[in-house]
Amino acid sequence: MGSIVFIDFLNKLPPNNAVAVAGMLNQLYETSEDDIGFIEDFILHGSPIPNNIVKNINQAFKEAGYPQFTWENCRTDTRNKCFDNWFDEV
């Protein structure tokens, strides 16, 4: 895993999101290192991430304890927004 690439990506995220994305990346790394490569290609080259990999990423968020995050919203500032009738307090 290109650590510098991911550190730079995490540093550009809203603080709460960075914690959740780091948790997702750790979970994904434990279950499927190949999926990490798709995220790295997205960060470096803007390559699209296939739907099956997005599903794995979203599952990794849940397994890491951040079910309110998905690949689609993990780069959006979600502080003070309501998710399923509860507030995000990562």
mmCIF file with all atom_site columns, N, CA and C in Angstrom, residues 11-78:
data_model
loop_
_atom_site.group_PDB
_atom_site.id
_atom_site.type_symbol
_atom_site.label_atom_id
_atom_site.label_alt_id
_atom_site.label_comp_id
_atom_site.label_asym_id
_atom_site.label_entity_id
_atom_site.label_seq_id
_atom_site.pdbx_PDB_ins_code
_atom_site.Cartn_x
_atom_site.Cartn_y
_atom_site.Cartn_z
_atom_site.occupancy
_atom_site.B_iso_or_equiv
_atom_site.pdbx_formal_charge
_atom_site.auth_seq_id
_atom_site.auth_comp_id
_atom_site.auth_asym_id
_atom_site.auth_atom_id
_atom_site.pdbx_PDB_model_num
ATOM 1   N N  . ASN A 1 11 ? -5.532  13.227 4.917   1.00 0.00 ? 11 ASN A N  1
ATOM 2   C CA . ASN A 1 11 ? -5.346  14.595 5.409   1.00 0.00 ? 11 ASN A CA 1
ATOM 3   C C  . ASN A 1 11 ? -6.272  15.599 4.737   1.00 0.00 ? 11 ASN A C  1
ATOM 4   N N  . LYS A 1 12 ? -6.765  15.286 3.556   1.00 0.00 ? 12 LYS A N  1
ATOM 5   C CA . LYS A 1 12 ? -7.656  16.191 2.830   1.00 0.00 ? 12 LYS A CA 1
ATOM 6   C C  . LYS A 1 12 ? -9.127  15.989 3.194   1.00 0.00 ? 12 LYS A C  1
ATOM 7   N N  . LEU A 1 13 ? -9.414  14.958 3.994   1.00 0.00 ? 13 LEU A N  1
ATOM 8   C CA . LEU A 1 13 ? -10.794 14.665 4.377   1.00 0.00 ? 13 LEU A CA 1
ATOM 9   C C  . LEU A 1 13 ? -11.192 15.446 5.628   1.00 0.00 ? 13 LEU A C  1
ATOM 10  N N  . PRO A 1 14 ? -12.503 15.666 5.825   1.00 0.00 ? 14 PRO A N  1
ATOM 11  C CA . PRO A 1 14 ? -12.952 16.225 7.103   1.00 0.00 ? 14 PRO A CA 1
ATOM 12  C C  . PRO A 1 14 ? -12.492 15.302 8.238   1.00 0.00 ? 14 PRO A C  1
ATOM 13  N N  . PRO A 1 15 ? -12.185 15.848 9.417   1.00 0.00 ? 15 PRO A N  1
ATOM 14  C CA . PRO A 1 15 ? -11.598 15.044 10.506  1.00 0.00 ? 15 PRO A CA 1
ATOM 15  C C  . PRO A 1 15 ? -12.359 13.754 10.846  1.00 0.00 ? 15 PRO A C  1
ATOM 16  N N  . ASN A 1 16 ? -13.661 13.824 11.016  1.00 0.00 ? 16 ASN A N  1
ATOM 17  C CA . ASN A 1 16 ? -14.417 12.617 11.361  1.00 0.00 ? 16 ASN A CA 1
ATOM 18  C C  . ASN A 1 16 ? -14.366 11.593 10.233  1.00 0.00 ? 16 ASN A C  1
ATOM 19  N N  . ASN A 1 17 ? -14.406 12.075 9.017   1.00 0.00 ? 17 ASN A N  1
ATOM 20  C CA . ASN A 1 17 ? -14.359 11.180 7.871   1.00 0.00 ? 17 ASN A CA 1
ATOM 21  C C  . ASN A 1 17 ? -13.005 10.481 7.794   1.00 0.00 ? 17 ASN A C  1
ATOM 22  N N  . ALA A 1 18 ? -11.930 11.204 8.097   1.00 0.00 ? 18 ALA A N  1
ATOM 23  C CA . ALA A 1 18 ? -10.594 10.611 8.026   1.00 0.00 ? 18 ALA A CA 1
ATOM 24  C C  . ALA A 1 18 ? -10.466 9.428  8.974   1.00 0.00 ? 18 ALA A C  1
ATOM 25  N N  . VAL A 1 19 ? -11.035 9.532  10.147  1.00 0.00 ? 19 VAL A N  1
ATOM 26  C CA . VAL A 1 19 ? -11.008 8.425  11.114  1.00 0.00 ? 19 VAL A CA 1
ATOM 27  C C  . VAL A 1 19 ? -11.750 7.226  10.540  1.00 0.00 ? 19 VAL A C  1
ATOM 28  N N  . ALA A 1 20 ? -12.921 7.464  9.989   1.00 0.00 ? 20 ALA A N  1
ATOM 29  C CA . ALA A 1 20 ? -13.725 6.381  9.422   1.00 0.00 ? 20 ALA A CA 1
ATOM 30  C C  . ALA A 1 20 ? -13.053 5.765  8.197   1.00 0.00 ? 20 ALA A C  1
ATOM 31  N N  . VAL A 1 21 ? -12.502 6.585  7.320   1.00 0.00 ? 21 VAL A N  1
ATOM 32  C CA . VAL A 1 21 ? -11.839 6.071  6.120   1.00 0.00 ? 21 VAL A CA 1
ATOM 33  C C  . VAL A 1 21 ? -10.599 5.272  6.508   1.00 0.00 ? 21 VAL A C  1
ATOM 34  N N  . ALA A 1 22 ? -9.849  5.733  7.491   1.00 0.00 ? 22 ALA A N  1
ATOM 35  C CA . ALA A 1 22 ? -8.685  4.968  7.962   1.00 0.00 ? 22 ALA A CA 1
ATOM 36  C C  . ALA A 1 22 ? -9.125  3.612  8.500   1.00 0.00 ? 22 ALA A C  1
ATOM 37  N N  . GLY A 1 23 ? -10.221 3.588  9.252   1.00 0.00 ? 23 GLY A N  1
ATOM 38  C CA . GLY A 1 23 ? -10.757 2.321  9.749   1.00 0.00 ? 23 GLY A CA 1
ATOM 39  C C  . GLY A 1 23 ? -11.174 1.407  8.617   1.00 0.00 ? 23 GLY A C  1
ATOM 40  N N  . MET A 1 24 ? -11.819 1.977  7.605   1.00 0.00 ? 24 MET A N  1
ATOM 41  C CA . MET A 1 24 ? -12.236 1.198  6.434   1.00 0.00 ? 24 MET A CA 1
ATOM 42  C C  . MET A 1 24 ? -11.023 0.641  5.710   1.00 0.00 ? 24 MET A C  1
ATOM 43  N N  . LEU A 1 25 ? -9.999  1.474  5.514   1.00 0.00 ? 25 LEU A N  1
ATOM 44  C CA . LEU A 1 25 ? -8.799  1.020  4.817   1.00 0.00 ? 25 LEU A CA 1
ATOM 45  C C  . LEU A 1 25 ? -8.124  -0.120 5.569   1.00 0.00 ? 25 LEU A C  1
ATOM 46  N N  . ASN A 1 26 ? -8.045  -0.005 6.893   1.00 0.00 ? 26 ASN A N  1
ATOM 47  C CA . ASN A 1 26 ? -7.459  -1.086 7.691   1.00 0.00 ? 26 ASN A CA 1
ATOM 48  C C  . ASN A 1 26 ? -8.266  -2.363 7.559   1.00 0.00 ? 26 ASN A C  1
ATOM 49  N N  . GLN A 1 27 ? -9.579  -2.249 7.626   1.00 0.00 ? 27 GLN A N  1
ATOM 50  C CA . GLN A 1 27 ? -10.457 -3.412 7.492   1.00 0.00 ? 27 GLN A CA 1
ATOM 51  C C  . GLN A 1 27 ? -10.317 -4.023 6.095   1.00 0.00 ? 27 GLN A C  1
ATOM 52  N N  . LEU A 1 28 ? -10.311 -3.192 5.086   1.00 0.00 ? 28 LEU A N  1
ATOM 53  C CA . LEU A 1 28 ? -10.193 -3.669 3.714   1.00 0.00 ? 28 LEU A CA 1
ATOM 54  C C  . LEU A 1 28 ? -8.839  -4.330 3.490   1.00 0.00 ? 28 LEU A C  1
ATOM 55  N N  . TYR A 1 29 ? -7.798  -3.765 4.065   1.00 0.00 ? 29 TYR A N  1
ATOM 56  C CA . TYR A 1 29 ? -6.449  -4.330 3.940   1.00 0.00 ? 29 TYR A CA 1
ATOM 57  C C  . TYR A 1 29 ? -6.396  -5.736 4.531   1.00 0.00 ? 29 TYR A C  1
ATOM 58  N N  . GLU A 1 30 ? -7.111  -5.951 5.645   1.00 0.00 ? 30 GLU A N  1
ATOM 59  C CA . GLU A 1 30 ? -7.132  -7.265 6.286   1.00 0.00 ? 30 GLU A CA 1
ATOM 60  C C  . GLU A 1 30 ? -7.901  -8.292 5.465   1.00 0.00 ? 30 GLU A C  1
ATOM 61  N N  . THR A 1 31 ? -8.920  -7.850 4.728   1.00 0.00 ? 31 THR A N  1
ATOM 62  C CA . THR A 1 31 ? -9.766  -8.795 4.008   1.00 0.00 ? 31 THR A CA 1
ATOM 63  C C  . THR A 1 31 ? -9.416  -8.929 2.530   1.00 0.00 ? 31 THR A C  1
ATOM 64  N N  . SER A 1 32 ? -8.948  -7.851 1.906   1.00 0.00 ? 32 SER A N  1
ATOM 65  C CA . SER A 1 32 ? -8.662  -7.917 0.477   1.00 0.00 ? 32 SER A CA 1
ATOM 66  C C  . SER A 1 32 ? -7.693  -6.807 0.064   1.00 0.00 ? 32 SER A C  1
ATOM 67  N N  . GLU A 1 33 ? -6.423  -7.128 0.078   1.00 0.00 ? 33 GLU A N  1
ATOM 68  C CA . GLU A 1 33 ? -5.411  -6.139 -0.299  1.00 0.00 ? 33 GLU A CA 1
ATOM 69  C C  . GLU A 1 33 ? -5.602  -5.655 -1.735  1.00 0.00 ? 33 GLU A C  1
ATOM 70  N N  . ASP A 1 34 ? -6.144  -6.505 -2.599  1.00 0.00 ? 34 ASP A N  1
ATOM 71  C CA . ASP A 1 34 ? -6.344  -6.117 -4.000  1.00 0.00 ? 34 ASP A CA 1
ATOM 72  C C  . ASP A 1 34 ? -7.293  -4.933 -4.124  1.00 0.00 ? 34 ASP A C  1
ATOM 73  N N  . ASP A 1 35 ? -8.313  -4.881 -3.257  1.00 0.00 ? 35 ASP A N  1
ATOM 74  C CA . ASP A 1 35 ? -9.277  -3.779 -3.313  1.00 0.00 ? 35 ASP A CA 1
ATOM 75  C C  . ASP A 1 35 ? -8.612  -2.441 -2.995  1.00 0.00 ? 35 ASP A C  1
ATOM 76  N N  . ILE A 1 36 ? -7.596  -2.462 -2.161  1.00 0.00 ? 36 ILE A N  1
ATOM 77  C CA . ILE A 1 36 ? -6.858  -1.241 -1.822  1.00 0.00 ? 36 ILE A CA 1
ATOM 78  C C  . ILE A 1 36 ? -6.244  -0.638 -3.094  1.00 0.00 ? 36 ILE A C  1
ATOM 79  N N  . GLY A 1 37 ? -5.800  -1.487 -3.993  1.00 0.00 ? 37 GLY A N  1
ATOM 80  C CA . GLY A 1 37 ? -5.200  -1.014 -5.243  1.00 0.00 ? 37 GLY A CA 1
ATOM 81  C C  . GLY A 1 37 ? -6.162  -0.190 -6.078  1.00 0.00 ? 37 GLY A C  1
ATOM 82  N N  . PHE A 1 38 ? -7.448  -0.548 -6.055  1.00 0.00 ? 38 PHE A N  1
ATOM 83  C CA . PHE A 1 38 ? -8.438  0.230  -6.802  1.00 0.00 ? 38 PHE A CA 1
ATOM 84  C C  . PHE A 1 38 ? -8.587  1.628  -6.197  1.00 0.00 ? 38 PHE A C  1
ATOM 85  N N  . ILE A 1 39 ? -8.534  1.712  -4.872  1.00 0.00 ? 39 ILE A N  1
ATOM 86  C CA . ILE A 1 39 ? -8.620  3.017  -4.212  1.00 0.00 ? 39 ILE A CA 1
ATOM 87  C C  . ILE A 1 39 ? -7.376  3.842  -4.536  1.00 0.00 ? 39 ILE A C  1
ATOM 88  N N  . GLU A 1 40 ? -6.225  3.198  -4.517  1.00 0.00 ? 40 GLU A N  1
ATOM 89  C CA . GLU A 1 40 ? -4.979  3.900  -4.850  1.00 0.00 ? 40 GLU A CA 1
ATOM 90  C C  . GLU A 1 40 ? -5.020  4.428  -6.283  1.00 0.00 ? 40 GLU A C  1
ATOM 91  N N  . ASP A 1 41 ? -5.514  3.612  -7.216  1.00 0.00 ? 41 ASP A N  1
ATOM 92  C CA . ASP A 1 41 ? -5.641  4.072  -8.610  1.00 0.00 ? 41 ASP A CA 1
ATOM 93  C C  . ASP A 1 41 ? -6.621  5.234  -8.727  1.00 0.00 ? 41 ASP A C  1
ATOM 94  N N  . PHE A 1 42 ? -7.682  5.205  -7.925  1.00 0.00 ? 42 PHE A N  1
ATOM 95  C CA . PHE A 1 42 ? -8.634  6.310  -7.918  1.00 0.00 ? 42 PHE A CA 1
ATOM 96  C C  . PHE A 1 42 ? -7.948  7.598  -7.449  1.00 0.00 ? 42 PHE A C  1
ATOM 97  N N  . ILE A 1 43 ? -7.184  7.487  -6.369  1.00 0.00 ? 43 ILE A N  1
ATOM 98  C CA . ILE A 1 43 ? -6.513  8.658  -5.805  1.00 0.00 ? 43 ILE A CA 1
ATOM 99  C C  . ILE A 1 43 ? -5.461  9.203  -6.773  1.00 0.00 ? 43 ILE A C  1
ATOM 100 N N  . LEU A 1 44 ? -4.667  8.322  -7.345  1.00 0.00 ? 44 LEU A N  1
ATOM 101 C CA . LEU A 1 44 ? -3.559  8.754  -8.192  1.00 0.00 ? 44 LEU A CA 1
ATOM 102 C C  . LEU A 1 44 ? -3.983  9.163  -9.599  1.00 0.00 ? 44 LEU A C  1
ATOM 103 N N  . HIS A 1 45 ? -4.936  8.421  -10.169 1.00 0.00 ? 45 HIS A N  1
ATOM 104 C CA . HIS A 1 45 ? -5.244  8.614  -11.582 1.00 0.00 ? 45 HIS A CA 1
ATOM 105 C C  . HIS A 1 45 ? -6.707  8.959  -11.862 1.00 0.00 ? 45 HIS A C  1
ATOM 106 N N  . GLY A 1 46 ? -7.535  8.963  -10.821 1.00 0.00 ? 46 GLY A N  1
ATOM 107 C CA . GLY A 1 46 ? -8.955  9.223  -11.030 1.00 0.00 ? 46 GLY A CA 1
ATOM 108 C C  . GLY A 1 46 ? -9.686  8.056  -11.673 1.00 0.00 ? 46 GLY A C  1
ATOM 109 N N  . SER A 1 47 ? -9.073  6.882  -11.622 1.00 0.00 ? 47 SER A N  1
ATOM 110 C CA . SER A 1 47 ? -9.681  5.691  -12.221 1.00 0.00 ? 47 SER A CA 1
ATOM 111 C C  . SER A 1 47 ? -10.979 5.339  -11.506 1.00 0.00 ? 47 SER A C  1
ATOM 112 N N  . PRO A 1 48 ? -11.992 4.926  -12.260 1.00 0.00 ? 48 PRO A N  1
ATOM 113 C CA . PRO A 1 48 ? -13.249 4.535  -11.613 1.00 0.00 ? 48 PRO A CA 1
ATOM 114 C C  . PRO A 1 48 ? -13.059 3.249  -10.801 1.00 0.00 ? 48 PRO A C  1
ATOM 115 N N  . ILE A 1 49 ? -13.843 3.141  -9.747  1.00 0.00 ? 49 ILE A N  1
ATOM 116 C CA . ILE A 1 49 ? -13.814 1.940  -8.925  1.00 0.00 ? 49 ILE A CA 1
ATOM 117 C C  . ILE A 1 49 ? -15.014 1.088  -9.316  1.00 0.00 ? 49 ILE A C  1
ATOM 118 N N  . PRO A 1 50 ? -14.782 -0.170 -9.704  1.00 0.00 ? 50 PRO A N  1
ATOM 119 C CA . PRO A 1 50 ? -15.900 -1.043 -10.111 1.00 0.00 ? 50 PRO A CA 1
ATOM 120 C C  . PRO A 1 50 ? -16.924 -1.214 -8.994  1.00 0.00 ? 50 PRO A C  1
ATOM 121 N N  . ASN A 1 51 ? -18.167 -1.438 -9.374  1.00 0.00 ? 51 ASN A N  1
ATOM 122 C CA . ASN A 1 51 ? -19.260 -1.567 -8.408  1.00 0.00 ? 51 ASN A CA 1
ATOM 123 C C  . ASN A 1 51 ? -19.022 -2.663 -7.384  1.00 0.00 ? 51 ASN A C  1
ATOM 124 N N  . ASN A 1 52 ? -18.434 -3.791 -7.805  1.00 0.00 ? 52 ASN A N  1
ATOM 125 C CA . ASN A 1 52 ? -18.192 -4.862 -6.836  1.00 0.00 ? 52 ASN A CA 1
ATOM 126 C C  . ASN A 1 52 ? -17.165 -4.449 -5.783  1.00 0.00 ? 52 ASN A C  1
ATOM 127 N N  . ILE A 1 53 ? -16.223 -3.604 -6.147  1.00 0.00 ? 53 ILE A N  1
ATOM 128 C CA . ILE A 1 53 ? -15.231 -3.113 -5.190  1.00 0.00 ? 53 ILE A CA 1
ATOM 129 C C  . ILE A 1 53 ? -15.877 -2.074 -4.272  1.00 0.00 ? 53 ILE A C  1
ATOM 130 N N  . VAL A 1 54 ? -16.755 -1.237 -4.822  1.00 0.00 ? 54 VAL A N  1
ATOM 131 C CA . VAL A 1 54 ? -17.486 -0.270 -3.999  1.00 0.00 ? 54 VAL A CA 1
ATOM 132 C C  . VAL A 1 54 ? -18.296 -1.005 -2.936  1.00 0.00 ? 54 VAL A C  1
ATOM 133 N N  . LYS A 1 55 ? -18.907 -2.126 -3.302  1.00 0.00 ? 55 LYS A N  1
ATOM 134 C CA . LYS A 1 55 ? -19.655 -2.927 -2.316  1.00 0.00 ? 55 LYS A CA 1
ATOM 135 C C  . LYS A 1 55 ? -18.729 -3.429 -1.219  1.00 0.00 ? 55 LYS A C  1
ATOM 136 N N  . ASN A 1 56 ? -17.523 -3.862 -1.584  1.00 0.00 ? 56 ASN A N  1
ATOM 137 C CA . ASN A 1 56 ? -16.546 -4.312 -0.587  1.00 0.00 ? 56 ASN A CA 1
ATOM 138 C C  . ASN A 1 56 ? -16.127 -3.162 0.326   1.00 0.00 ? 56 ASN A C  1
ATOM 139 N N  . ILE A 1 57 ? -15.938 -1.989 -0.248  1.00 0.00 ? 57 ILE A N  1
ATOM 140 C CA . ILE A 1 57 ? -15.564 -0.801 0.535   1.00 0.00 ? 57 ILE A CA 1
ATOM 141 C C  . ILE A 1 57 ? -16.680 -0.462 1.520   1.00 0.00 ? 57 ILE A C  1
ATOM 142 N N  . ASN A 1 58 ? -17.907 -0.437 1.040   1.00 0.00 ? 58 ASN A N  1
ATOM 143 C CA . ASN A 1 58 ? -19.040 -0.118 1.913   1.00 0.00 ? 58 ASN A CA 1
ATOM 144 C C  . ASN A 1 58 ? -19.185 -1.147 3.029   1.00 0.00 ? 58 ASN A C  1
ATOM 145 N N  . GLN A 1 59 ? -18.935 -2.416 2.737   1.00 0.00 ? 59 GLN A N  1
ATOM 146 C CA . GLN A 1 59 ? -18.980 -3.453 3.762   1.00 0.00 ? 59 GLN A CA 1
ATOM 147 C C  . GLN A 1 59 ? -17.848 -3.250 4.769   1.00 0.00 ? 59 GLN A C  1
ATOM 148 N N  . ALA A 1 60 ? -16.679 -2.836 4.295   1.00 0.00 ? 60 ALA A N  1
ATOM 149 C CA . ALA A 1 60 ? -15.546 -2.584 5.189   1.00 0.00 ? 60 ALA A CA 1
ATOM 150 C C  . ALA A 1 60 ? -15.854 -1.432 6.153   1.00 0.00 ? 60 ALA A C  1
ATOM 151 N N  . PHE A 1 61 ? -16.570 -0.408 5.679   1.00 0.00 ? 61 PHE A N  1
ATOM 152 C CA . PHE A 1 61 ? -17.001 0.668  6.581   1.00 0.00 ? 61 PHE A CA 1
ATOM 153 C C  . PHE A 1 61 ? -17.857 0.095  7.701   1.00 0.00 ? 61 PHE A C  1
ATOM 154 N N  . LYS A 1 62 ? -18.806 -0.766 7.362   1.00 0.00 ? 62 LYS A N  1
ATOM 155 C CA . LYS A 1 62 ? -19.685 -1.366 8.369   1.00 0.00 ? 62 LYS A CA 1
ATOM 156 C C  . LYS A 1 62 ? -18.895 -2.208 9.354   1.00 0.00 ? 62 LYS A C  1
ATOM 157 N N  . GLU A 1 63 ? -18.000 -3.039 8.846   1.00 0.00 ? 63 GLU A N  1
ATOM 158 C CA . GLU A 1 63 ? -17.203 -3.911 9.703   1.00 0.00 ? 63 GLU A CA 1
ATOM 159 C C  . GLU A 1 63 ? -16.245 -3.124 10.588  1.00 0.00 ? 63 GLU A C  1
ATOM 160 N N  . ALA A 1 64 ? -15.834 -1.955 10.123  1.00 0.00 ? 64 ALA A N  1
ATOM 161 C CA . ALA A 1 64 ? -14.931 -1.107 10.910  1.00 0.00 ? 64 ALA A CA 1
ATOM 162 C C  . ALA A 1 64 ? -15.688 -0.290 11.957  1.00 0.00 ? 64 ALA A C  1
ATOM 163 N N  . GLY A 1 65 ? -17.029 -0.365 11.928  1.00 0.00 ? 65 GLY A N  1
ATOM 164 C CA . GLY A 1 65 ? -17.827 0.351  12.923  1.00 0.00 ? 65 GLY A CA 1
ATOM 165 C C  . GLY A 1 65 ? -18.337 1.700  12.472  1.00 0.00 ? 65 GLY A C  1
ATOM 166 N N  . TYR A 1 66 ? -18.343 1.952  11.174  1.00 0.00 ? 66 TYR A N  1
ATOM 167 C CA . TYR A 1 66 ? -18.799 3.232  10.637  1.00 0.00 ? 66 TYR A CA 1
ATOM 168 C C  . TYR A 1 66 ? -19.868 3.015  9.569   1.00 0.00 ? 66 TYR A C  1
ATOM 169 N N  . PRO A 1 67 ? -21.017 2.458  9.946   1.00 0.00 ? 67 PRO A N  1
ATOM 170 C CA . PRO A 1 67 ? -22.041 2.129  8.950   1.00 0.00 ? 67 PRO A CA 1
ATOM 171 C C  . PRO A 1 67 ? -22.663 3.346  8.269   1.00 0.00 ? 67 PRO A C  1
ATOM 172 N N  . GLN A 1 68 ? -22.489 4.531  8.843   1.00 0.00 ? 68 GLN A N  1
ATOM 173 C CA . GLN A 1 68 ? -23.056 5.733  8.254   1.00 0.00 ? 68 GLN A CA 1
ATOM 174 C C  . GLN A 1 68 ? -22.258 6.208  7.037   1.00 0.00 ? 68 GLN A C  1
ATOM 175 N N  . PHE A 1 69 ? -21.065 5.647  6.850   1.00 0.00 ? 69 PHE A N  1
ATOM 176 C CA . PHE A 1 69 ? -20.232 6.058  5.720   1.00 0.00 ? 69 PHE A CA 1
ATOM 177 C C  . PHE A 1 69 ? -20.302 5.041  4.594   1.00 0.00 ? 69 PHE A C  1
ATOM 178 N N  . THR A 1 70 ? -20.203 5.548  3.379   1.00 0.00 ? 70 THR A N  1
ATOM 179 C CA . THR A 1 70 ? -20.100 4.730  2.172   1.00 0.00 ? 70 THR A CA 1
ATOM 180 C C  . THR A 1 70 ? -19.022 5.365  1.307   1.00 0.00 ? 70 THR A C  1
ATOM 181 N N  . TRP A 1 71 ? -18.633 4.670  0.262   1.00 0.00 ? 71 TRP A N  1
ATOM 182 C CA . TRP A 1 71 ? -17.661 5.256  -0.658  1.00 0.00 ? 71 TRP A CA 1
ATOM 183 C C  . TRP A 1 71 ? -18.216 6.534  -1.264  1.00 0.00 ? 71 TRP A C  1
ATOM 184 N N  . GLU A 1 72 ? -19.522 6.579  -1.473  1.00 0.00 ? 72 GLU A N  1
ATOM 185 C CA . GLU A 1 72 ? -20.141 7.740  -2.096  1.00 0.00 ? 72 GLU A CA 1
ATOM 186 C C  . GLU A 1 72 ? -20.120 8.971  -1.188  1.00 0.00 ? 72 GLU A C  1
ATOM 187 N N  . ASN A 1 73 ? -20.187 8.789  0.130   1.00 0.00 ? 73 ASN A N  1
ATOM 188 C CA . ASN A 1 73 ? -20.255 9.964  1.009   1.00 0.00 ? 73 ASN A CA 1
ATOM 189 C C  . ASN A 1 73 ? -19.025 10.165 1.889   1.00 0.00 ? 73 ASN A C  1
ATOM 190 N N  . CYS A 1 74 ? -18.029 9.322  1.797   1.00 0.00 ? 74 CYS A N  1
ATOM 191 C CA . CYS A 1 74 ? -16.903 9.411  2.728   1.00 0.00 ? 74 CYS A CA 1
ATOM 192 C C  . CYS A 1 74 ? -16.027 10.640 2.508   1.00 0.00 ? 74 CYS A C  1
ATOM 193 N N  . ARG A 1 75 ? -16.165 11.295 1.380   1.00 0.00 ? 75 ARG A N  1
ATOM 194 C CA . ARG A 1 75 ? -15.383 12.505 1.130   1.00 0.00 ? 75 ARG A CA 1
ATOM 195 C C  . ARG A 1 75 ? -16.180 13.774 1.389   1.00 0.00 ? 75 ARG A C  1
ATOM 196 N N  . THR A 1 76 ? -17.432 13.617 1.821   1.00 0.00 ? 76 THR A N  1
ATOM 197 C CA . THR A 1 76 ? -18.316 14.745 2.111   1.00 0.00 ? 76 THR A CA 1
ATOM 198 C C  . THR A 1 76 ? -18.295 15.019 3.605   1.00 0.00 ? 76 THR A C  1
ATOM 199 N N  . ASP A 1 77 ? -18.288 16.280 3.983   1.00 0.00 ? 77 ASP A N  1
ATOM 200 C CA . ASP A 1 77 ? -18.324 16.635 5.398   1.00 0.00 ? 77 ASP A CA 1
ATOM 201 C C  . ASP A 1 77 ? -19.697 16.283 5.957   1.00 0.00 ? 77 ASP A C  1
ATOM 202 N N  . THR A 1 78 ? -19.744 15.304 6.828   1.00 0.00 ? 78 THR A N  1
ATOM 203 C CA . THR A 1 78 ? -21.016 14.809 7.359   1.00 0.00 ? 78 THR A CA 1
ATOM 204 C C  . THR A 1 78 ? -21.267 15.236 8.803   1.00 0.00 ? 78 THR A C  1
#
